[in-house]
mmCIF file of C-alpha atoms and ligand atoms in Angstrom:
data_model
loop_
_atom_site.group_PDB
_atom_site.id
_atom_site.type_symbol
_atom_site.label_atom_id
_atom_site.label_comp_id
_atom_site.label_asym_id
_atom_site.label_seq_id
_atom_site.Cartn_x
_atom_site.Cartn_y
_atom_site.Cartn_z
ATOM 1 C CA UNK A 29 -46.091 29.825 -42.857
ATOM 2 C CA UNK A 30 -42.456 30.770 -43.373
ATOM 3 C CA UNK A 31 -43.400 34.279 -44.422
ATOM 4 C CA UNK A 32 -45.692 35.064 -41.478
ATOM 5 C CA UNK A 33 -44.618 37.220 -38.558
ATOM 6 C CA UNK A 34 -43.099 35.422 -35.561
ATOM 7 C CA UNK A 35 -45.355 34.741 -32.571
ATOM 8 C CA UNK A 36 -44.721 33.610 -28.984
ATOM 9 C CA UNK A 37 -44.862 29.835 -28.507
ATOM 10 C CA UNK A 38 -45.673 27.774 -25.421
ATOM 11 C CA UNK A 39 -43.068 25.330 -24.103
ATOM 12 C CA UNK A 40 -43.444 22.820 -21.267
ATOM 13 C CA UNK A 41 -40.229 21.750 -19.536
ATOM 14 C CA UNK A 42 -39.805 19.289 -16.702
ATOM 15 C CA UNK A 43 -37.799 19.003 -13.524
ATOM 16 C CA UNK A 44 -37.666 15.209 -13.279
ATOM 17 C CA UNK A 45 -36.698 14.785 -9.646
ATOM 18 C CA UNK A 46 -34.858 11.686 -8.474
ATOM 19 C CA UNK A 47 -33.831 11.951 -4.838
ATOM 20 C CA UNK A 48 -31.747 15.122 -4.555
ATOM 21 C CA UNK A 49 -31.030 15.293 -8.300
ATOM 22 C CA UNK A 50 -32.640 16.617 -11.474
ATOM 23 C CA UNK A 51 -32.302 15.404 -15.062
ATOM 24 C CA UNK A 52 -30.387 17.637 -17.479
ATOM 25 C CA UNK A 53 -28.937 17.188 -20.935
ATOM 26 C CA UNK A 54 -26.606 19.217 -23.125
ATOM 27 C CA UNK A 55 -28.670 20.790 -25.931
ATOM 28 C CA UNK A 56 -27.953 20.457 -29.619
ATOM 29 C CA UNK A 57 -30.090 23.240 -31.036
ATOM 30 C CA UNK A 58 -29.855 26.598 -32.739
ATOM 31 C CA UNK A 59 -31.153 28.052 -29.440
ATOM 32 C CA UNK A 60 -28.797 27.507 -26.519
ATOM 33 C CA UNK A 61 -26.500 25.063 -28.301
ATOM 34 C CA UNK A 62 -24.213 23.089 -25.928
ATOM 35 C CA UNK A 63 -25.920 24.370 -22.769
ATOM 36 C CA UNK A 64 -27.470 22.122 -20.115
ATOM 37 C CA UNK A 65 -31.269 22.131 -20.116
ATOM 38 C CA UNK A 66 -34.331 20.278 -18.907
ATOM 39 C CA UNK A 67 -36.262 17.850 -21.065
ATOM 40 C CA UNK A 68 -39.285 19.498 -22.670
ATOM 41 C CA UNK A 69 -40.739 20.913 -25.839
ATOM 42 C CA UNK A 70 -43.697 22.540 -27.497
ATOM 43 C CA UNK A 71 -47.234 22.312 -26.168
ATOM 44 C CA UNK A 72 -49.398 20.691 -28.845
ATOM 45 C CA UNK A 73 -52.868 21.866 -29.766
ATOM 46 C CA UNK A 74 -55.416 20.561 -27.246
ATOM 47 C CA UNK A 75 -52.820 19.147 -24.857
ATOM 48 C CA UNK A 76 -52.714 19.603 -21.057
ATOM 49 C CA UNK A 77 -49.455 20.786 -19.430
ATOM 50 C CA UNK A 78 -49.184 17.450 -17.599
ATOM 51 C CA UNK A 79 -49.722 15.374 -20.745
ATOM 52 C CA UNK A 80 -47.174 17.481 -22.631
ATOM 53 C CA UNK A 81 -44.644 17.036 -19.808
ATOM 54 C CA UNK A 82 -45.059 13.240 -19.824
ATOM 55 C CA UNK A 83 -44.956 13.043 -23.628
ATOM 56 C CA UNK A 84 -41.815 15.164 -24.051
ATOM 57 C CA UNK A 85 -39.947 13.339 -21.275
ATOM 58 C CA UNK A 86 -40.906 9.993 -22.822
ATOM 59 C CA UNK A 87 -39.933 11.077 -26.372
ATOM 60 C CA UNK A 88 -36.597 12.543 -25.321
ATOM 61 C CA UNK A 89 -35.464 10.189 -22.518
ATOM 62 C CA UNK A 90 -37.697 7.096 -22.521
ATOM 63 C CA UNK A 91 -38.533 7.782 -18.869
ATOM 64 C CA UNK A 92 -42.049 7.385 -17.509
ATOM 65 C CA UNK A 93 -43.029 10.100 -15.042
ATOM 66 C CA UNK A 94 -45.831 10.617 -12.545
ATOM 67 C CA UNK A 95 -47.062 13.218 -10.044
ATOM 68 C CA UNK A 96 -46.732 16.097 -12.531
ATOM 69 C CA UNK A 97 -47.131 19.411 -10.700
ATOM 70 C CA UNK A 98 -47.136 22.970 -12.035
ATOM 71 C CA UNK A 99 -44.295 25.065 -10.608
ATOM 72 C CA UNK A 100 -44.067 28.387 -12.423
ATOM 73 C CA UNK A 101 -44.029 30.122 -15.789
ATOM 74 C CA UNK A 102 -41.363 32.385 -17.280
ATOM 75 C CA UNK A 103 -41.214 34.627 -20.341
ATOM 76 C CA UNK A 104 -38.115 33.887 -22.443
ATOM 77 C CA UNK A 105 -36.863 36.032 -25.294
ATOM 78 C CA UNK A 106 -34.218 34.702 -27.660
ATOM 79 C CA UNK A 107 -34.067 37.713 -29.932
ATOM 80 C CA UNK A 108 -30.318 37.535 -30.626
ATOM 81 C CA UNK A 109 -30.517 33.999 -32.039
ATOM 82 C CA UNK A 110 -30.277 33.194 -35.759
ATOM 83 C CA UNK A 111 -34.020 32.559 -35.639
ATOM 84 C CA UNK A 112 -35.388 35.059 -33.096
ATOM 85 C CA UNK A 113 -37.790 33.255 -30.763
ATOM 86 C CA UNK A 114 -40.089 33.975 -27.862
ATOM 87 C CA UNK A 115 -41.220 31.211 -25.488
ATOM 88 C CA UNK A 116 -43.695 31.248 -22.641
ATOM 89 C CA UNK A 117 -42.208 28.381 -20.662
ATOM 90 C CA UNK A 118 -44.285 26.327 -18.218
ATOM 91 C CA UNK A 119 -42.158 24.533 -15.603
ATOM 92 C CA UNK A 120 -43.497 21.225 -14.312
ATOM 93 C CA UNK A 121 -42.091 18.985 -11.589
ATOM 94 C CA UNK A 122 -42.441 15.191 -11.698
ATOM 95 C CA UNK A 123 -40.934 11.976 -10.340
ATOM 96 C CA UNK A 124 -40.147 8.636 -11.976
ATOM 97 C CA UNK A 125 -42.798 5.942 -12.002
ATOM 98 C CA UNK A 126 -39.908 3.486 -11.568
ATOM 99 C CA UNK A 127 -36.952 5.116 -9.762
ATOM 100 C CA UNK A 128 -34.580 2.500 -11.196
ATOM 101 C CA UNK A 129 -35.409 3.420 -14.822
ATOM 102 C CA UNK A 130 -32.369 4.807 -16.675
ATOM 103 C CA UNK A 131 -32.593 7.743 -19.133
ATOM 104 C CA UNK A 132 -31.843 7.045 -22.797
ATOM 105 C CA UNK A 133 -30.745 9.630 -25.335
ATOM 106 C CA UNK A 134 -33.613 9.089 -27.780
ATOM 107 C CA UNK A 135 -33.068 12.315 -29.790
ATOM 108 C CA UNK A 136 -29.261 12.396 -30.217
ATOM 109 C CA UNK A 137 -29.574 15.127 -32.861
ATOM 110 C CA UNK A 138 -31.062 17.404 -30.155
ATOM 111 C CA UNK A 139 -29.119 16.345 -27.031
ATOM 112 C CA UNK A 140 -25.704 14.923 -26.128
ATOM 113 C CA UNK A 141 -27.194 12.724 -23.387
ATOM 114 C CA UNK A 142 -29.026 12.865 -20.066
ATOM 115 C CA UNK A 143 -27.672 12.707 -16.541
ATOM 116 C CA UNK A 144 -28.721 13.402 -12.956
ATOM 117 C CA UNK A 145 -27.308 16.530 -11.307
ATOM 118 C CA UNK A 146 -27.432 17.859 -7.773
ATOM 119 C CA UNK A 147 -29.293 21.207 -7.659
ATOM 120 C CA UNK A 148 -26.422 22.618 -5.581
ATOM 121 C CA UNK A 149 -23.812 21.463 -8.089
ATOM 122 C CA UNK A 150 -25.302 22.187 -11.510
ATOM 123 C CA UNK A 151 -23.247 21.715 -14.701
ATOM 124 C CA UNK A 152 -22.054 24.688 -16.741
ATOM 125 C CA UNK A 153 -23.060 26.388 -18.884
ATOM 126 C CA UNK A 154 -26.770 26.247 -18.099
ATOM 127 C CA UNK A 155 -29.396 27.118 -20.721
ATOM 128 C CA UNK A 156 -30.247 30.772 -20.101
ATOM 129 C CA UNK A 157 -33.830 30.330 -18.806
ATOM 130 C CA UNK A 158 -32.619 27.710 -16.317
ATOM 131 C CA UNK A 159 -29.614 29.812 -15.302
ATOM 132 C CA UNK A 160 -31.911 32.748 -14.572
ATOM 133 C CA UNK A 161 -34.137 30.576 -12.380
ATOM 134 C CA UNK A 162 -31.221 29.086 -10.464
ATOM 135 C CA UNK A 163 -29.713 32.527 -9.899
ATOM 136 C CA UNK A 164 -33.059 33.868 -8.659
ATOM 137 C CA UNK A 165 -32.913 31.304 -5.830
ATOM 138 C CA UNK A 166 -35.679 29.145 -7.280
ATOM 139 C CA UNK A 167 -35.691 25.583 -5.930
ATOM 140 C CA UNK A 168 -37.689 22.910 -7.796
ATOM 141 C CA UNK A 169 -37.707 20.416 -4.930
ATOM 142 C CA UNK A 170 -40.756 19.938 -2.740
ATOM 143 C CA UNK A 171 -40.375 21.732 0.594
ATOM 144 C CA UNK A 172 -39.805 19.183 3.349
HETATM 145 P P1 8DG B 226 -40.687 19.433 -29.972
HETATM 146 O O1 8DG B 226 -40.529 19.410 -31.447
HETATM 147 O O2 8DG B 226 -40.322 18.131 -29.300
HETATM 148 O O3 8DG B 226 -42.007 19.970 -29.504
HETATM 149 O O4 8DG B 226 -39.664 20.530 -29.500
HETATM 150 P P2 8DG B 226 -38.200 20.388 -28.898
HETATM 151 O O5 8DG B 226 -37.223 20.278 -29.980
HETATM 152 O O6 8DG B 226 -38.193 19.337 -27.850
HETATM 153 O O7 8DG B 226 -38.088 21.836 -28.235
HETATM 154 P P3 8DG B 226 -37.057 22.394 -27.172
HETATM 155 O O8 8DG B 226 -36.144 23.323 -27.872
HETATM 156 O O9 8DG B 226 -36.462 21.304 -26.360
HETATM 157 O O10 8DG B 226 -38.018 23.218 -26.202
HETATM 158 C C1 8DG B 226 -38.799 24.277 -26.718
HETATM 159 C C2 8DG B 226 -38.388 25.589 -26.114
HETATM 160 O O11 8DG B 226 -38.633 25.634 -24.726
HETATM 161 C C3 8DG B 226 -36.927 25.962 -26.220
HETATM 162 O O12 8DG B 226 -36.556 26.288 -27.538
HETATM 163 C C4 8DG B 226 -36.900 27.125 -25.269
HETATM 164 C C5 8DG B 226 -37.888 26.699 -24.200
HETATM 165 N N1 8DG B 226 -37.165 26.274 -22.983
HETATM 166 C C6 8DG B 226 -36.941 27.082 -21.911
HETATM 167 N N2 8DG B 226 -36.227 26.434 -20.964
HETATM 168 C C7 8DG B 226 -36.010 25.168 -21.443
HETATM 169 C C8 8DG B 226 -35.335 24.040 -20.909
HETATM 170 O O13 8DG B 226 -34.782 24.024 -19.802
HETATM 171 N N3 8DG B 226 -35.318 22.922 -21.696
HETATM 172 C C9 8DG B 226 -35.928 22.880 -22.921
HETATM 173 N N4 8DG B 226 -35.898 21.735 -23.605
HETATM 174 N N5 8DG B 226 -36.569 23.944 -23.456
HETATM 175 C C10 8DG B 226 -36.602 25.073 -22.723
HETATM 176 O O14 8DG B 226 -37.355 28.243 -21.837
HETATM 177 MG MG1 MG B 227 -39.110 17.419 -27.811
HETATM 178 MG MG1 MG B 228 -36.862 19.251 -26.231
#
């Protein structure tokens, strides 16, 4: 496996929406280290986007989500990284099953911790794919 040519991979990442805020955490990773990013990860073989979204959010934050909705897809090249990567990233929106549930940092080797941020007052620096979306004027919140 280690000797085979690199291929694009599919990631599913989630805007967990709580009121006017979204959940972000500071990454600990070779890709985008120390930048603020959404919870999410790799689509597993045979998995639906919605199931992957719920699984990754649960694994990384302990939160239970519902009303998963497809938002958009972006093509993300990380060719300058130590391990050049290419992700097709599916963006999903969801809300908490229990709005009083508090995020836990369940993978502290991959994230410094989770917090809620206003879309109009996002933390810096943002993970590049998220920065590009925000700068394009994309808004993950449901219209009205
Ligand atoms: P896994 O083993 O749990 O499946 O993977 P992970 O460790 O959770 O993977 P990840 O790096 O969190 O997510 C996989 C890729 O998704 C990441 O390397 C690049 C891509 N990606 C984006 N935008 C975002 C984002 O906002 N958050 C996260 N977590 N990944 C993102 O393109
Ligand atoms: Mg993960
Ligand atoms: Mg992840």
